[in-house]
Amino acid sequence: CQYAGRVVLVVNTASYCGFTGQYAGLEALHRRYQARGLVVLGFPSNDFGRQEPGSNQAIADFCENTFGVRFPMFSKTVVVGQGAHPLYQQLALATGERPGWNFHKYLIARDGQTVRSFPSAMAPDHPTIVREIEKRLSPK
């Protein structure tokens, strides 16, 4: 409920992944568009390659100290399989796509219904992602 009416970028993260450097791009997006209504939400997950083995505190320290992450980070979350968090189940249903690896991104529009999915290899500052964010933030 606290993110209702906002544009939300949901990302499953991992500290020891080839895509871990994307934290910097995610933080840059968060800072650039936060005042216009974007919020980036990070969900650390150990689902792929056991690349997030640490405690929630260790993850938080790593994100803040290494990448200056200030966007909301949640506790470690299961994002695929039968035990997937309900949010990830709903996102997979809405898009027909489940995360295949760490740093899969879902962009949720202000209406809470319109969802786009972006693969792990697509950097947060990729023109397609930025264009979709700006489109969702634009006044109607």
PDB file of N, CA and C in Angstrom, residues 20-60:
ATOM      1  N   THR A  20      26.006  -7.806 -10.442  1.00  0.00           N
ATOM      2  CA  THR A  20      25.953  -7.051  -9.192  1.00  0.00           C
ATOM      3  C   THR A  20      26.251  -5.569  -9.401  1.00  0.00           C
ATOM      4  N   GLY A  21      27.071  -5.244 -10.384  1.00  0.00           N
ATOM      5  CA  GLY A  21      27.372  -3.846 -10.685  1.00  0.00           C
ATOM      6  C   GLY A  21      26.139  -3.037 -11.054  1.00  0.00           C
ATOM      7  N   GLN A  22      25.037  -3.726 -11.388  1.00  0.00           N
ATOM      8  CA  GLN A  22      23.798  -3.018 -11.715  1.00  0.00           C
ATOM      9  C   GLN A  22      23.227  -2.253 -10.521  1.00  0.00           C
ATOM     10  N   TYR A  23      23.683  -2.579  -9.316  1.00  0.00           N
ATOM     11  CA  TYR A  23      23.239  -1.803  -8.152  1.00  0.00           C
ATOM     12  C   TYR A  23      23.481  -0.310  -8.387  1.00  0.00           C
ATOM     13  N   ALA A  24      24.628   0.036  -8.968  1.00  0.00           N
ATOM     14  CA  ALA A  24      24.948   1.447  -9.205  1.00  0.00           C
ATOM     15  C   ALA A  24      23.918   2.080 -10.143  1.00  0.00           C
ATOM     16  N   GLY A  25      23.559   1.388 -11.210  1.00  0.00           N
ATOM     17  CA  GLY A  25      22.564   1.904 -12.149  1.00  0.00           C
ATOM     18  C   GLY A  25      21.182   2.001 -11.538  1.00  0.00           C
ATOM     19  N   LEU A  26      20.832   1.030 -10.700  1.00  0.00           N
ATOM     20  CA  LEU A  26      19.535   1.068 -10.023  1.00  0.00           C
ATOM     21  C   LEU A  26      19.459   2.261  -9.075  1.00  0.00           C
ATOM     22  N   GLU A  27      20.537   2.493  -8.339  1.00  0.00           N
ATOM     23  CA  GLU A  27      20.570   3.639  -7.426  1.00  0.00           C
ATOM     24  C   GLU A  27      20.494   4.946  -8.214  1.00  0.00           C
ATOM     25  N   ALA A  28      21.181   5.009  -9.353  1.00  0.00           N
ATOM     26  CA  ALA A  28      21.134   6.220 -10.186  1.00  0.00           C
ATOM     27  C   ALA A  28      19.707   6.482 -10.680  1.00  0.00           C
ATOM     28  N   LEU A  29      19.005   5.424 -11.122  1.00  0.00           N
ATOM     29  CA  LEU A  29      17.606   5.588 -11.535  1.00  0.00           C
ATOM     30  C   LEU A  29      16.752   6.094 -10.382  1.00  0.00           C
ATOM     31  N   HIS A  30      16.943   5.471  -9.230  1.00  0.00           N
ATOM     32  CA  HIS A  30      16.172   5.849  -8.041  1.00  0.00           C
ATOM     33  C   HIS A  30      16.358   7.334  -7.728  1.00  0.00           C
ATOM     34  N   ARG A  31      17.592   7.779  -7.724  1.00  0.00           N
ATOM     35  CA  ARG A  31      17.873   9.192  -7.400  1.00  0.00           C
ATOM     36  C   ARG A  31      17.343  10.125  -8.488  1.00  0.00           C
ATOM     37  N   ARG A  32      17.504   9.721  -9.752  1.00  0.00           N
ATOM     38  CA  ARG A  32      17.101  10.580 -10.867  1.00  0.00           C
ATOM     39  C   ARG A  32      15.585  10.801 -10.914  1.00  0.00           C
ATOM     40  N   TYR A  33      14.824   9.740 -10.627  1.00  0.00           N
ATOM     41  CA  TYR A  33      13.372   9.807 -10.829  1.00  0.00           C
ATOM     42  C   TYR A  33      12.533   9.750  -9.552  1.00  0.00           C
ATOM     43  N   GLN A  34      13.155   9.671  -8.420  1.00  0.00           N
ATOM     44  CA  GLN A  34      12.424   9.533  -7.154  1.00  0.00           C
ATOM     45  C   GLN A  34      11.429  10.665  -6.945  1.00  0.00           C
ATOM     46  N   ALA A  35      11.839  11.892  -7.207  1.00  0.00           N
ATOM     47  CA  ALA A  35      10.955  13.032  -6.985  1.00  0.00           C
ATOM     48  C   ALA A  35       9.746  13.018  -7.913  1.00  0.00           C
ATOM     49  N   ARG A  36       9.851  12.307  -9.036  1.00  0.00           N
ATOM     50  CA  ARG A  36       8.737  12.224  -9.988  1.00  0.00           C
ATOM     51  C   ARG A  36       7.837  11.017  -9.730  1.00  0.00           C
ATOM     52  N   GLY A  37       8.216  10.172  -8.747  1.00  0.00           N
ATOM     53  CA  GLY A  37       7.326   9.081  -8.372  1.00  0.00           C
ATOM     54  C   GLY A  37       7.850   7.681  -8.583  1.00  0.00           C
ATOM     55  N   LEU A  38       9.129   7.527  -8.965  1.00  0.00           N
ATOM     56  CA  LEU A  38       9.694   6.176  -9.126  1.00  0.00           C
ATOM     57  C   LEU A  38      10.261   5.696  -7.800  1.00  0.00           C
ATOM     58  N   VAL A  39      10.047   4.435  -7.514  1.00  0.00           N
ATOM     59  CA  VAL A  39      10.731   3.790  -6.406  1.00  0.00           C
ATOM     60  C   VAL A  39      11.293   2.468  -6.925  1.00  0.00           C
ATOM     61  N   VAL A  40      12.558   2.231  -6.605  1.00  0.00           N
ATOM     62  CA  VAL A  40      13.214   0.971  -6.922  1.00  0.00           C
ATOM     63  C   VAL A  40      13.139   0.114  -5.664  1.00  0.00           C
ATOM     64  N   LEU A  41      12.723  -1.135  -5.818  1.00  0.00           N
ATOM     65  CA  LEU A  41      12.629  -2.058  -4.681  1.00  0.00           C
ATOM     66  C   LEU A  41      13.528  -3.254  -4.951  1.00  0.00           C
ATOM     67  N   GLY A  42      14.478  -3.490  -4.072  1.00  0.00           N
ATOM     68  CA  GLY A  42      15.401  -4.609  -4.221  1.00  0.00           C
ATOM     69  C   GLY A  42      14.996  -5.778  -3.336  1.00  0.00           C
ATOM     70  N   PHE A  43      15.003  -6.966  -3.945  1.00  0.00           N
ATOM     71  CA  PHE A  43      14.673  -8.201  -3.230  1.00  0.00           C
ATOM     72  C   PHE A  43      15.839  -9.168  -3.355  1.00  0.00           C
ATOM     73  N   PRO A  44      16.753  -9.171  -2.374  1.00  0.00           N
ATOM     74  CA  PRO A  44      17.866 -10.108  -2.431  1.00  0.00           C
ATOM     75  C   PRO A  44      17.344 -11.542  -2.492  1.00  0.00           C
ATOM     76  N   SER A  45      17.979 -12.337  -3.336  1.00  0.00           N
ATOM     77  CA  SER A  45      17.534 -13.718  -3.503  1.00  0.00           C
ATOM     78  C   SER A  45      18.734 -14.635  -3.685  1.00  0.00           C
ATOM     79  N   ASN A  46      18.660 -15.784  -3.074  1.00  0.00           N
ATOM     80  CA  ASN A  46      19.716 -16.783  -3.198  1.00  0.00           C
ATOM     81  C   ASN A  46      19.281 -17.904  -4.147  1.00  0.00           C
ATOM     82  N   ASP A  47      18.287 -17.631  -4.981  1.00  0.00           N
ATOM     83  CA  ASP A  47      17.698 -18.651  -5.846  1.00  0.00           C
ATOM     84  C   ASP A  47      18.587 -19.073  -7.008  1.00  0.00           C
ATOM     85  N   PHE A  48      19.498 -18.218  -7.435  1.00  0.00           N
ATOM     86  CA  PHE A  48      20.287 -18.499  -8.630  1.00  0.00           C
ATOM     87  C   PHE A  48      21.772 -18.555  -8.282  1.00  0.00           C
ATOM     88  N   GLY A  49      22.355 -19.716  -8.420  1.00  0.00           N
ATOM     89  CA  GLY A  49      23.788 -19.880  -8.215  1.00  0.00           C
ATOM     90  C   GLY A  49      24.278 -19.634  -6.810  1.00  0.00           C
ATOM     91  N   ARG A  50      23.366 -19.626  -5.848  1.00  0.00           N
ATOM     92  CA  ARG A  50      23.757 -19.387  -4.449  1.00  0.00           C
ATOM     93  C   ARG A  50      24.630 -18.134  -4.333  1.00  0.00           C
ATOM     94  N   GLN A  51      24.218 -17.075  -5.033  1.00  0.00           N
ATOM     95  CA  GLN A  51      25.024 -15.858  -5.103  1.00  0.00           C
ATOM     96  C   GLN A  51      24.608 -14.790  -4.096  1.00  0.00           C
ATOM     97  N   GLU A  52      23.731 -15.176  -3.164  1.00  0.00           N
ATOM     98  CA  GLU A  52      23.342 -14.277  -2.080  1.00  0.00           C
ATOM     99  C   GLU A  52      23.274 -15.069  -0.780  1.00  0.00           C
ATOM    100  N   PRO A  53      24.429 -15.573  -0.310  1.00  0.00           N
ATOM    101  CA  PRO A  53      24.428 -16.450   0.866  1.00  0.00           C
ATOM    102  C   PRO A  53      24.379 -15.731   2.207  1.00  0.00           C
ATOM    103  N   GLY A  54      24.642 -14.432   2.229  1.00  0.00           N
ATOM    104  CA  GLY A  54      24.779 -13.709   3.486  1.00  0.00           C
ATOM    105  C   GLY A  54      23.479 -13.461   4.217  1.00  0.00           C
ATOM    106  N   SER A  55      23.629 -12.931   5.419  1.00  0.00           N
ATOM    107  CA  SER A  55      22.477 -12.542   6.233  1.00  0.00           C
ATOM    108  C   SER A  55      21.895 -11.249   5.676  1.00  0.00           C
ATOM    109  N   ASN A  56      20.699 -10.914   6.118  1.00  0.00           N
ATOM    110  CA  ASN A  56      20.081  -9.662   5.684  1.00  0.00           C
ATOM    111  C   ASN A  56      20.953  -8.461   6.053  1.00  0.00           C
ATOM    112  N   GLN A  57      21.566  -8.491   7.227  1.00  0.00           N
ATOM    113  CA  GLN A  57      22.437  -7.388   7.655  1.00  0.00           C
ATOM    114  C   GLN A  57      23.674  -7.309   6.776  1.00  0.00           C
ATOM    115  N   ALA A  58      24.271  -8.455   6.445  1.00  0.00           N
ATOM    116  CA  ALA A  58      25.455  -8.467   5.577  1.00  0.00           C
ATOM    117  C   ALA A  58      25.112  -7.920   4.190  1.00  0.00           C
ATOM    118  N   ILE A  59      23.941  -8.280   3.697  1.00  0.00           N
ATOM    119  CA  ILE A  59      23.492  -7.784   2.393  1.00  0.00           C
ATOM    120  C   ILE A  59      23.318  -6.270   2.443  1.00  0.00           C
ATOM    121  N   ALA A  60      22.659  -5.774   3.473  1.00  0.00           N
ATOM    122  CA  ALA A  60      22.427  -4.330   3.621  1.00  0.00           C
ATOM    123  C   ALA A  60      23.749  -3.574   3.696  1.00  0.00           C
TER     124      ALA A  60
END
